[in-house]
Short mmCIF file of C-alpha atoms in Angstrom, two decimals:
data_model
loop_
_atom_site.label_atom_id
_atom_site.label_comp_id
_atom_site.label_asym_id
_atom_site.label_seq_id
_atom_site.Cartn_x
_atom_site.Cartn_y
_atom_site.Cartn_z
CA MET B 627 -152.77 136.66 -5.58
CA ASP B 628 -153.34 137.80 -9.16
CA ILE B 629 -155.12 134.82 -10.68
CA ILE B 630 -156.16 131.27 -9.89
CA ALA B 631 -154.97 128.74 -12.46
CA GLU B 632 -154.93 124.98 -13.02
CA ILE B 633 -151.29 124.03 -13.32
CA ILE B 634 -150.07 120.87 -15.03
CA ASN B 635 -146.57 119.63 -14.20
CA ASN B 636 -144.67 118.32 -17.27
CA ARG B 637 -141.20 118.84 -15.89
CA VAL B 638 -138.50 117.17 -17.97
CA LYS B 639 -136.77 115.82 -14.84
CA LYS B 640 -140.12 114.54 -13.54
CA THR B 641 -139.65 116.36 -10.25
CA PRO B 642 -142.57 118.01 -8.32
CA PHE B 643 -143.67 121.62 -8.40
CA TYR B 644 -143.30 122.99 -4.87
CA ASN B 645 -145.22 125.67 -3.08
CA ASN B 646 -143.73 129.11 -3.74
CA SER B 647 -141.74 127.85 -6.74
CA LYS B 648 -140.90 130.53 -9.27
CA PHE B 649 -141.28 130.15 -13.05
CA PHE B 650 -141.78 132.41 -16.04
CA CYS B 651 -144.14 132.61 -18.99
CA ILE B 652 -144.71 134.75 -22.07
CA LEU B 653 -147.97 136.67 -21.79
CA LYS B 654 -147.16 138.90 -24.79
CA GLU B 655 -144.41 138.62 -27.32
CA ASN B 656 -141.19 140.15 -25.91
CA CYS B 657 -142.75 140.24 -22.48
CA THR B 658 -141.28 137.63 -20.15
CA SER B 659 -143.40 137.38 -16.97
CA THR B 660 -141.99 135.93 -13.72
CA PHE B 661 -144.47 134.48 -11.24
CA LYS B 662 -144.72 132.50 -8.01
CA ILE B 663 -147.21 129.69 -7.36
CA CYS B 664 -149.19 129.11 -4.22
CA ILE B 665 -150.59 125.56 -4.25
CA ILE B 666 -154.08 125.78 -2.82
CA ASN B 667 -154.19 122.26 -1.23
CA LYS B 668 -150.61 122.62 -0.03
CA ASN B 669 -149.50 119.36 -1.73
CA ASN B 670 -146.70 119.34 -4.21
CA ILE B 671 -147.68 118.94 -7.86
CA GLU B 672 -146.23 115.65 -8.98
CA TYR B 673 -145.10 114.91 -12.54
CA HIS B 674 -148.04 114.78 -15.01
CA LYS B 675 -150.49 115.85 -12.26
CA LYS B 676 -152.52 119.04 -12.03
CA GLU B 677 -153.62 121.28 -9.18
CA LEU B 678 -155.37 124.59 -8.63
CA CYS B 679 -152.86 127.26 -7.65
CA GLY B 680 -152.81 130.92 -6.84
CA ILE B 681 -150.45 132.86 -9.09
CA CYS B 682 -148.59 135.97 -8.03
CA PHE B 683 -146.87 137.89 -10.81
CA LEU B 684 -143.82 139.71 -9.49
CA SER B 685 -144.59 142.86 -11.48
CA PRO B 686 -148.25 142.64 -12.51
CA LYS B 687 -148.53 146.27 -13.58
CA TYR B 688 -146.25 145.48 -16.54
CA TYR B 689 -148.63 142.79 -17.85
CA ILE B 690 -151.92 144.78 -17.81
CA TYR B 691 -154.81 143.34 -19.78
CA THR B 692 -152.96 140.21 -20.94
CA LEU B 693 -155.12 137.57 -19.38
CA TRP B 694 -158.58 136.07 -19.72
CA LYS B 695 -160.47 133.05 -18.38
CA GLU B 696 -159.40 129.75 -19.95
CA ARG B 697 -156.31 131.21 -21.55
CA VAL B 698 -153.69 128.44 -21.85
CA ILE B 699 -150.14 129.54 -20.96
CA GLU B 700 -146.92 127.58 -21.21
CA ILE B 701 -144.66 127.56 -18.14
CA PHE B 702 -140.87 127.77 -18.45
CA GLU B 703 -137.94 127.17 -16.14
CA LYS B 704 -134.78 128.67 -17.60
CA ASP B 705 -134.97 127.50 -21.23
CA LEU B 706 -137.10 124.46 -20.59
CA LEU B 707 -140.87 124.10 -21.12
CA VAL B 708 -141.95 122.48 -17.85
CA GLY B 709 -145.72 122.82 -17.71
CA THR B 710 -148.95 124.54 -18.60
CA MET B 711 -151.43 126.64 -16.73
CA ILE B 712 -155.06 127.38 -17.56
CA VAL B 713 -156.50 130.62 -16.16
CA LYS B 714 -159.60 129.87 -14.08
CA GLU B 715 -160.23 133.14 -12.27
CA ILE B 716 -158.67 136.62 -12.46
CA LYS B 717 -158.36 138.31 -9.07
CA ASN B 718 -156.40 141.37 -10.16
CA PRO B 719 -158.59 143.50 -12.54
CA ILE B 720 -155.59 145.22 -14.19
CA LEU B 721 -154.76 141.87 -15.81
CA ASN B 722 -158.26 141.18 -17.12
CA ARG B 723 -158.39 141.97 -20.82
CA ALA B 724 -162.16 141.37 -20.96
CA LEU B 725 -162.69 144.55 -18.84
CA LYS B 726 -160.77 146.77 -21.29
CA TYR B 727 -161.45 145.88 -24.91
CA LYS B 728 -164.64 145.30 -26.84
CA ASN B 729 -165.24 143.10 -29.89
CA GLN B 730 -165.09 144.64 -33.36
CA GLU B 731 -168.10 144.00 -35.58
CA ASN B 732 -166.06 143.29 -38.72
CA ILE B 733 -162.67 141.89 -37.69
CA LEU B 734 -162.96 138.96 -40.13
CA ASN B 735 -163.49 141.50 -42.93
CA ASP B 736 -160.40 143.53 -42.12
CA LYS B 737 -157.82 142.43 -44.69
CA THR B 738 -154.87 144.05 -42.89
CA THR B 739 -155.72 142.32 -39.63
CA LEU B 740 -156.29 138.99 -41.38
CA ASN B 741 -152.96 139.14 -43.22
CA THR B 742 -151.10 140.15 -40.05
CA ALA B 743 -152.63 137.22 -38.18
CA LEU B 744 -151.99 134.74 -40.97
CA LYS B 745 -148.33 135.80 -41.31
CA ARG B 746 -147.74 135.29 -37.58
CA HIS B 747 -149.51 131.94 -37.64
CA LEU B 748 -147.32 130.67 -40.48
CA GLU B 749 -144.02 131.54 -38.82
CA TRP B 750 -141.37 128.82 -38.54
CA GLY B 751 -138.26 128.45 -36.45
CA LYS B 752 -137.91 130.02 -33.01
CA GLU B 753 -141.06 132.15 -33.54
CA MET B 754 -143.12 128.94 -33.37
CA LYS B 755 -142.36 128.75 -29.63
CA ILE B 756 -144.35 131.92 -29.04
CA SER B 757 -148.12 131.37 -28.75
CA PHE B 758 -150.34 132.84 -31.39
CA GLU B 759 -152.25 134.79 -28.73
CA SER B 760 -149.03 136.38 -27.49
CA LYS B 761 -148.20 137.49 -31.07
CA LEU B 762 -151.67 139.02 -31.56
CA LEU B 763 -151.39 140.97 -28.32
CA LYS B 764 -148.21 142.58 -29.67
CA ASP B 765 -149.24 143.17 -33.26
CA ILE B 766 -152.89 144.18 -32.63
CA PRO B 767 -152.76 145.96 -29.27
CA ASN B 768 -156.47 146.79 -29.03
CA ILE B 769 -157.81 143.35 -29.90
CA SER B 770 -160.51 141.98 -27.60
CA VAL B 771 -160.62 138.51 -26.02
CA GLY B 772 -163.55 137.56 -28.24
CA ASP B 773 -161.74 138.68 -31.37
CA ILE B 774 -158.57 136.82 -30.34
CA LYS B 775 -160.57 133.60 -30.12
CA LYS B 776 -162.41 134.35 -33.38
CA LEU B 777 -159.19 135.12 -35.28
CA THR B 778 -157.36 132.13 -33.85
CA GLU B 779 -160.05 129.70 -34.97
CA TYR B 780 -160.52 131.34 -38.39
CA ILE B 781 -156.84 131.56 -39.28
CA LYS B 782 -156.09 128.06 -38.04
CA ASN B 783 -158.90 126.61 -40.15
CA ILE B 784 -157.83 128.49 -43.30
CA SER B 785 -154.18 127.43 -42.89
CA GLU B 786 -155.13 123.77 -42.48
CA ASN B 787 -157.56 123.88 -45.42
CA ILE B 788 -154.93 125.33 -47.70
CA LEU B 789 -152.02 123.16 -46.63
CA TRP B 790 -153.96 119.91 -46.61
CA ASP B 791 -156.92 120.25 -48.97
CA ILE B 792 -155.22 122.30 -51.65
CA TYR B 793 -151.62 120.99 -51.41
CA TYR B 794 -151.44 117.64 -49.74
CA ASN B 795 -154.54 116.17 -51.41
CA ASN B 796 -153.57 117.39 -54.85
CA TYR B 797 -149.89 116.37 -54.91
CA ASP B 798 -148.94 113.74 -57.52
CA ARG B 799 -146.11 111.72 -56.01
CA LYS B 800 -145.35 110.05 -59.34
CA THR B 801 -144.62 113.31 -61.12
CA ASP B 802 -143.57 115.30 -58.03
CA LYS B 803 -145.98 118.03 -59.05
CA LEU B 804 -149.37 119.46 -58.07
CA LYS B 805 -152.40 118.45 -60.11
CA ILE B 806 -153.87 121.96 -59.84
CA ASN B 807 -152.78 125.58 -59.90
CA SER B 808 -152.55 126.00 -56.18
CA LEU B 809 -152.09 129.79 -56.14
CA SER B 810 -155.19 130.33 -58.32
CA GLU B 811 -157.17 128.07 -56.01
CA ILE B 812 -156.10 130.04 -52.95
CA LYS B 813 -156.83 133.40 -54.63
CA ASN B 814 -160.28 132.28 -55.73
CA LYS B 815 -161.14 130.92 -52.27
CA TYR B 816 -159.45 133.57 -50.15
CA PRO B 817 -159.03 136.73 -52.24
CA TRP B 818 -157.91 138.78 -49.21
CA ILE B 819 -154.60 136.94 -48.83
CA ASP B 820 -151.66 139.16 -49.86
CA GLU B 821 -148.70 138.20 -52.04
CA GLU B 822 -146.31 137.78 -49.10
CA ASN B 823 -148.56 135.28 -47.41
CA LEU B 824 -149.27 133.49 -50.71
CA LYS B 825 -145.50 132.85 -51.13
CA ILE B 826 -145.22 131.54 -47.56
CA LEU B 827 -148.27 129.29 -47.98
CA HIS B 828 -146.90 127.93 -51.28
CA THR B 829 -143.50 127.15 -49.72
CA GLN B 830 -145.12 125.40 -46.68
CA GLY B 831 -147.73 123.69 -48.82
CA MET B 832 -145.08 122.09 -51.06
CA TYR B 833 -143.10 121.08 -47.97
CA TYR B 834 -146.06 119.34 -46.35
CA ALA B 835 -147.20 117.79 -49.66
#
């Protein structure tokens, strides 16, 4: 058993999760992880119910340092999203990211890291199906658990502030134009954002407005 997780069954066909069922998840971008569940109380997990389960990854050595307590992971069966698991305890230390990487003192002052994270957060299309944490693990290999949480909250708040406070709240529906110079507002408030991300934010901001 590699971890203990709380599993929630959201199967499309509303059928139970059975003991020893196999599923897969994405722990890191481009890293599909197959696992087997061992239901602790031996009962099947009915639709929209949740149970504590032991999780056995079929090749855990390939997923080293990709997990931490309370990480939320989507569960797939073929191409379908069928549930969610929340990590409660890590039994196999080679999976425990908290044992490997330490927090940086200045991660929120690192312009390169911030722009990398913002770009991944703003992705549309099929990339939206990949969790932000999985993207960070690929693009910033040495990032710690604490810095993942810090970056996730920071980038999410900035994105929402820009898209809603700057664009949505300043859009004149009569003239079909913004009441302000949005790019100047963003540059003044967040001078670290690069030109590529500014263009993406402007496109998405006008779409949401």
